[in-house]
mmCIF file of C-alpha atoms in Angstrom:
data_model
loop_
_atom_site.group_PDB
_atom_site.id
_atom_site.type_symbol
_atom_site.label_atom_id
_atom_site.label_comp_id
_atom_site.label_asym_id
_atom_site.label_seq_id
_atom_site.Cartn_x
_atom_site.Cartn_y
_atom_site.Cartn_z
ATOM 1 C CA MET A 1 4.332 -3.541 -96.783
ATOM 2 C CA SER A 2 0.931 -2.122 -97.424
ATOM 3 C CA THR A 3 -0.730 0.651 -95.455
ATOM 4 C CA ARG A 4 -3.295 -1.789 -94.087
ATOM 5 C CA GLU A 5 -0.549 -4.024 -92.705
ATOM 6 C CA LEU A 6 1.155 -1.059 -91.099
ATOM 7 C CA ILE A 7 -2.076 -0.005 -89.468
ATOM 8 C CA PHE A 8 -2.604 -3.565 -88.255
ATOM 9 C CA TYR A 9 0.869 -3.792 -86.731
ATOM 10 C CA TYR A 10 0.605 -0.372 -85.124
ATOM 11 C CA ALA A 11 -2.809 -1.153 -83.716
ATOM 12 C CA GLY A 12 -1.626 -4.524 -82.411
ATOM 13 C CA GLY A 13 1.461 -2.989 -80.867
ATOM 14 C CA GLY A 14 -0.592 -0.242 -79.255
ATOM 15 C CA ALA A 15 -3.064 -2.754 -77.888
ATOM 16 C CA LEU A 16 -0.230 -4.910 -76.576
ATOM 17 C CA PHE A 17 1.375 -1.839 -74.994
ATOM 18 C CA LEU A 18 -1.889 -0.848 -73.345
ATOM 19 C CA LEU A 19 -2.360 -4.422 -72.142
ATOM 20 C CA CYS A 20 1.123 -4.403 -70.625
ATOM 21 C CA ILE A 21 0.357 -1.111 -68.905
ATOM 22 C CA ALA A 22 -2.944 -2.477 -67.571
ATOM 23 C CA VAL A 23 -1.299 -5.677 -66.329
ATOM 24 C CA SER A 24 1.526 -3.701 -64.732
ATOM 25 C CA TYR A 25 -0.944 -1.333 -63.077
ATOM 26 C CA TRP A 26 -2.990 -4.247 -61.769
ATOM 27 C CA ALA A 27 0.129 -6.038 -60.519
ATOM 28 C CA VAL A 28 1.456 -2.926 -58.791
ATOM 29 C CA ASN A 29 -1.962 -2.146 -57.321
ATOM 30 C CA PHE A 30 -2.361 -5.751 -56.143
ATOM 31 C CA PHE A 31 1.114 -5.686 -54.581
ATOM 32 C CA ILE A 32 0.372 -2.398 -52.806
ATOM 33 C CA GLN A 33 -2.931 -3.770 -51.496
ATOM 34 C CA GLN A 34 -1.239 -6.924 -50.206
ATOM 35 C CA VAL A 35 1.533 -4.944 -48.523
ATOM 36 C CA ALA A 36 -0.982 -2.519 -47.026
ATOM 37 C CA ALA A 37 -3.167 -5.380 -45.769
ATOM 38 C CA ARG A 38 -0.194 -7.124 -44.175
ATOM 39 C CA THR A 39 1.059 -3.873 -42.655
ATOM 40 C CA CYS A 40 -2.395 -3.122 -41.294
ATOM 41 C CA GLN A 41 -2.681 -6.636 -39.872
ATOM 42 C CA ARG A 42 0.732 -6.365 -38.220
ATOM 43 C CA PHE A 43 -0.233 -2.956 -36.851
ATOM 44 C CA ARG A 44 -3.469 -4.335 -35.404
ATOM 45 C CA GLU A 45 -1.615 -7.271 -33.858
ATOM 46 C CA SER A 46 1.010 -4.915 -32.436
ATOM 47 C CA MET A 47 -1.662 -2.624 -30.980
ATOM 48 C CA MET A 48 -3.509 -5.571 -29.428
ATOM 49 C CA SER A 49 -0.271 -6.867 -27.942
ATOM 50 C CA GLU A 50 0.592 -3.432 -26.525
ATOM 51 C CA ALA A 51 -2.926 -3.045 -25.148
ATOM 52 C CA GLU A 52 -2.769 -6.452 -23.454
ATOM 53 C CA ARG A 53 0.649 -5.664 -22.005
ATOM 54 C CA ALA A 54 -0.535 -2.260 -20.746
ATOM 55 C CA LEU A 55 -3.647 -3.848 -19.241
ATOM 56 C CA GLN A 56 -1.539 -6.470 -17.485
ATOM 57 C CA ILE A 57 0.774 -3.797 -16.064
ATOM 58 C CA PHE A 58 -2.274 -1.823 -14.966
ATOM 59 C CA ARG A 59 -3.793 -4.836 -13.209
ATOM 60 C CA GLU A 60 -0.539 -5.680 -11.452
ATOM 61 C CA GLY A 61 -0.025 -2.072 -10.351
ATOM 62 C CA LEU A 62 -3.593 -1.720 -9.142
ATOM 63 C CA CYS A 63 -3.477 -5.018 -7.251
ATOM 64 C CA GLU A 64 -0.185 -4.026 -5.626
ATOM 65 C CA GLN A 65 -1.616 -0.687 -4.505
ATOM 66 C CA ILE A 66 -4.766 -2.327 -3.111
ATOM 67 C CA VAL A 67 -2.747 -4.989 -1.288
ATOM 68 C CA GLN A 68 -0.509 -2.297 0.228
ATOM 69 C CA GLN A 69 -3.548 -0.368 1.429
ATOM 70 C CA GLU A 70 -5.113 -3.494 2.930
ATOM 71 C CA ASN A 71 -1.848 -4.451 4.622
ATOM 72 C CA LYS A 72 -1.604 -0.961 6.097
ATOM 73 C CA SER A 73 -5.185 -1.184 7.365
ATOM 74 C CA ASP A 74 -4.551 -4.600 8.924
ATOM 75 C CA SER A 75 -1.365 -3.352 10.578
ATOM 76 C CA LEU A 76 -3.127 -0.318 12.026
ATOM 77 C CA ALA A 77 -5.965 -2.501 13.301
ATOM 78 C CA LYS A 78 -3.503 -4.816 15.091
ATOM 79 C CA LEU A 79 -1.686 -1.938 16.767
ATOM 80 C CA TYR A 80 -4.901 -0.143 17.683
ATOM 81 C CA SER A 81 -6.343 -3.257 19.324
ATOM 82 C CA LEU A 82 -3.157 -3.628 21.386
ATOM 83 C CA LEU A 83 -3.527 -0.053 22.619
ATOM 84 C CA ILE A 84 -7.105 -0.822 23.654
ATOM 85 C CA ASP A 85 -5.798 -3.835 25.574
ATOM 86 C CA LEU A 86 -3.095 -1.678 27.143
ATOM 87 C CA LEU A 87 -5.638 0.865 28.377
ATOM 88 C CA ARG A 88 -7.914 -1.847 29.728
ATOM 89 C CA VAL A 89 -5.108 -3.606 31.601
ATOM 90 C CA GLY A 90 -3.751 -0.291 32.886
ATOM 91 C CA LYS A 91 -7.120 0.686 34.351
ATOM 92 C CA GLU A 92 -7.344 -2.723 35.977
ATOM 93 C CA PHE A 93 -3.828 -2.288 37.363
ATOM 94 C CA THR A 94 -4.544 1.098 38.971
ATOM 95 C CA SER A 95 -7.874 -0.152 40.308
ATOM 96 C CA ARG A 96 -6.274 -3.192 41.965
ATOM 97 C CA LEU A 97 -3.451 -1.039 43.234
ATOM 98 C CA ALA A 98 -5.805 1.466 44.826
ATOM 99 C CA GLY A 99 -7.838 -1.343 46.382
ATOM 100 C CA GLY A 100 -4.779 -2.903 47.972
ATOM 101 C CA GLU A 101 -5.066 -6.075 45.845
ATOM 102 C CA LEU A 102 -1.334 -6.299 45.333
ATOM 103 C CA LEU A 103 -1.193 -9.837 43.919
ATOM 104 C CA GLN A 104 -3.741 -8.978 41.232
ATOM 105 C CA ALA A 105 -2.005 -5.670 40.587
ATOM 106 C CA GLU A 106 1.285 -7.508 40.071
ATOM 107 C CA LYS A 107 -0.362 -9.759 37.478
ATOM 108 C CA MET A 108 -1.708 -6.718 35.669
ATOM 109 C CA LEU A 109 1.747 -5.127 35.694
ATOM 110 C CA ARG A 110 3.197 -8.211 34.011
ATOM 111 C CA THR A 111 0.403 -8.053 31.444
ATOM 112 C CA ILE A 112 1.177 -4.382 30.807
ATOM 113 C CA ARG A 113 4.777 -5.326 30.045
ATOM 114 C CA SER A 114 3.814 -8.206 27.714
ATOM 115 C CA THR A 115 1.237 -6.073 25.889
ATOM 116 C CA GLY A 116 3.808 -3.325 25.400
ATOM 117 C CA GLU A 117 6.309 -5.852 24.065
ATOM 118 C CA SER A 118 3.673 -7.213 21.678
ATOM 119 C CA PHE A 119 2.991 -3.689 20.429
ATOM 120 C CA ALA A 120 6.696 -3.088 19.765
ATOM 121 C CA GLU A 121 7.027 -6.458 18.025
ATOM 122 C CA VAL A 122 4.028 -5.868 15.747
ATOM 123 C CA TYR A 123 5.348 -2.412 14.897
ATOM 124 C CA GLN A 124 8.746 -3.818 13.900
ATOM 125 C CA LYS A 125 7.079 -6.334 11.582
ATOM 126 C CA GLU A 126 4.584 -3.918 10.041
ATOM 127 C CA SER A 127 6.575 -0.669 9.916
ATOM 128 C CA LEU A 128 7.216 -0.988 6.156
ATOM 129 C CA HIS A 129 3.570 -0.089 5.541
ATOM 130 C CA PHE A 130 3.815 3.252 7.369
ATOM 131 C CA THR A 131 5.096 6.723 6.540
ATOM 132 C CA ASP A 132 8.252 8.097 8.140
ATOM 133 C CA ASP A 133 6.275 10.620 10.192
ATOM 134 C CA PHE A 134 3.950 7.953 11.549
ATOM 135 C CA CYS A 135 6.896 5.675 12.346
ATOM 136 C CA ALA A 136 8.521 8.519 14.299
ATOM 137 C CA VAL A 137 5.356 8.862 16.409
ATOM 138 C CA LEU A 138 5.245 5.138 17.174
ATOM 139 C CA LYS A 139 8.963 4.913 17.935
ATOM 140 C CA GLY A 140 8.649 7.761 20.426
ATOM 141 C CA PHE A 141 5.631 6.088 21.974
ATOM 142 C CA ILE A 142 7.418 2.740 22.338
ATOM 143 C CA THR A 143 10.377 4.457 24.018
ATOM 144 C CA GLN A 144 8.068 6.203 26.471
ATOM 145 C CA GLN A 145 6.125 2.996 27.073
ATOM 146 C CA THR A 146 9.303 1.094 27.929
ATOM 147 C CA SER A 147 10.374 3.853 30.314
ATOM 148 C CA VAL A 148 6.997 3.903 32.099
ATOM 149 C CA VAL A 149 6.955 0.124 32.543
ATOM 150 C CA GLN A 150 10.473 0.229 33.976
ATOM 151 C CA ARG A 151 9.475 2.939 36.460
ATOM 152 C CA LEU A 152 6.384 0.977 37.502
ATOM 153 C CA GLU A 153 8.429 -2.168 38.025
ATOM 154 C CA THR A 154 11.024 -0.240 40.014
ATOM 155 C CA GLY A 155 8.300 1.284 42.145
ATOM 156 C CA TRP A 156 6.740 -2.140 42.612
ATOM 157 C CA SER A 157 10.043 -3.659 43.743
ATOM 158 C CA GLU A 158 10.344 -0.895 46.352
ATOM 159 C CA LEU A 159 6.774 -1.336 47.529
ATOM 160 C CA GLN A 160 6.730 -2.996 50.961
ATOM 161 C CA PRO A 161 3.373 -4.011 52.510
ATOM 162 C CA ASP A 162 4.335 -2.732 55.959
ATOM 163 C CA SER A 163 6.170 0.356 54.757
ATOM 164 C CA GLY A 164 4.929 3.739 55.871
ATOM 165 C CA ASP A 165 5.809 5.028 52.406
ATOM 166 C CA LYS A 166 3.422 2.560 50.766
ATOM 167 C CA SER A 167 0.596 4.992 50.031
ATOM 168 C CA ASN A 168 2.973 7.553 48.529
ATOM 169 C CA ARG A 169 4.574 4.908 46.328
ATOM 170 C CA ILE A 170 1.166 3.700 45.117
ATOM 171 C CA SER A 171 0.121 7.278 44.402
ATOM 172 C CA GLU A 172 3.288 7.871 42.352
ATOM 173 C CA MET A 173 2.720 4.688 40.342
ATOM 174 C CA LYS A 174 -0.897 5.630 39.635
ATOM 175 C CA GLN A 175 0.168 9.107 38.552
ATOM 176 C CA ASP A 176 2.819 7.643 36.261
ATOM 177 C CA TRP A 177 0.250 5.454 34.588
ATOM 178 C CA LEU A 178 -2.405 8.171 34.267
ATOM 179 C CA GLN A 179 0.081 10.443 32.506
ATOM 180 C CA PHE A 180 0.972 7.622 30.157
ATOM 181 C CA GLU A 181 -2.746 7.006 29.512
ATOM 182 C CA ASP A 182 -2.969 10.504 28.054
ATOM 183 C CA ARG A 183 -0.122 9.635 25.710
ATOM 184 C CA VAL A 184 -1.886 6.432 24.648
ATOM 185 C CA GLY A 185 -5.021 8.421 23.837
ATOM 186 C CA LYS A 186 -3.057 10.842 21.643
ATOM 187 C CA VAL A 187 -1.406 7.993 19.745
ATOM 188 C CA MET A 188 -4.814 6.403 19.186
ATOM 189 C CA ASP A 189 -6.009 9.708 17.682
ATOM 190 C CA VAL A 190 -3.018 9.707 15.333
ATOM 191 C CA MET A 191 -3.808 6.116 14.343
ATOM 192 C CA ARG A 192 -7.423 6.966 13.580
ATOM 193 C CA ASN A 193 -6.301 9.820 11.339
ATOM 194 C CA GLU A 194 -3.802 7.538 9.625
ATOM 195 C CA PHE A 195 -6.513 4.952 9.041
ATOM 196 C CA ARG A 196 -8.768 7.569 7.431
ATOM 197 C CA LYS A 197 -5.994 8.364 4.958
ATOM 198 C CA ARG A 198 -6.146 4.914 3.452
ATOM 199 C CA GLN A 199 -7.668 5.047 -0.019
ATOM 200 C CA PRO A 200 -10.459 2.857 -1.355
ATOM 201 C CA ALA A 201 -9.824 0.832 -4.506
ATOM 202 C CA GLY A 202 -11.339 3.497 -6.806
ATOM 203 C CA ASN A 203 -9.041 6.221 -5.510
ATOM 204 C CA VAL A 204 -6.045 3.917 -5.763
ATOM 205 C CA MET A 205 -6.921 3.220 -9.404
ATOM 206 C CA MET A 206 -7.260 6.920 -10.260
ATOM 207 C CA ARG A 207 -3.974 7.743 -8.545
ATOM 208 C CA TRP A 208 -2.272 4.923 -10.457
ATOM 209 C CA LEU A 209 -3.657 6.242 -13.745
ATOM 210 C CA ASN A 210 -2.499 9.774 -12.952
ATOM 211 C CA GLU A 211 0.986 8.589 -12.010
ATOM 212 C CA THR A 212 1.397 6.337 -15.085
ATOM 213 C CA PRO A 213 3.369 8.197 -17.799
ATOM 214 C CA VAL A 214 1.788 8.318 -21.261
ATOM 215 C CA SER A 215 4.256 7.498 -24.021
ATOM 216 C CA ARG A 216 4.218 9.791 -27.075
ATOM 217 C CA GLU A 217 5.804 8.708 -30.312
#
């Protein structure tokens, strides 16, 4: 074999070798690009899915917090309005009592009882929205309210139109109610403070964000 043929074969082999290397490099590079593109696409899809899930959890948590705050506000408003009614009826009761309008006073006494029962019933239904400390205040108030109504009814049953003790009995009943009025006023103050503690939607959202743990890989 001549030198020229050897050079030709060597050159052809070298070219073929270089071509194989180039093809292999291209194939490997193409494969890496495809894998990287797919991995990147899966990563983007995973991130979007996680973001959507986190956003959904955020919305649900925020809505729950807002609903709880609104329920608490509604519950406080119901109870507060009943206390206003209780004060109004109580003033009417003592006024009728002092004026000797016993039939009207008796009606007012029945209304005092029914209003107190309504207050206790609303509290039982709505107590889940309140703190333990606030519940303790209302429970104590309901107990005192029941006791006062019972004393008024007992005093009323002992009240005789022609009794010489009538004025003393009326005075005792009025005093009982006036002392209880002071208690009603204090509970209304507590309710107003409790109502001021409720947070607007923006504050609820910030508190939710602060309380939400951030996951770290």
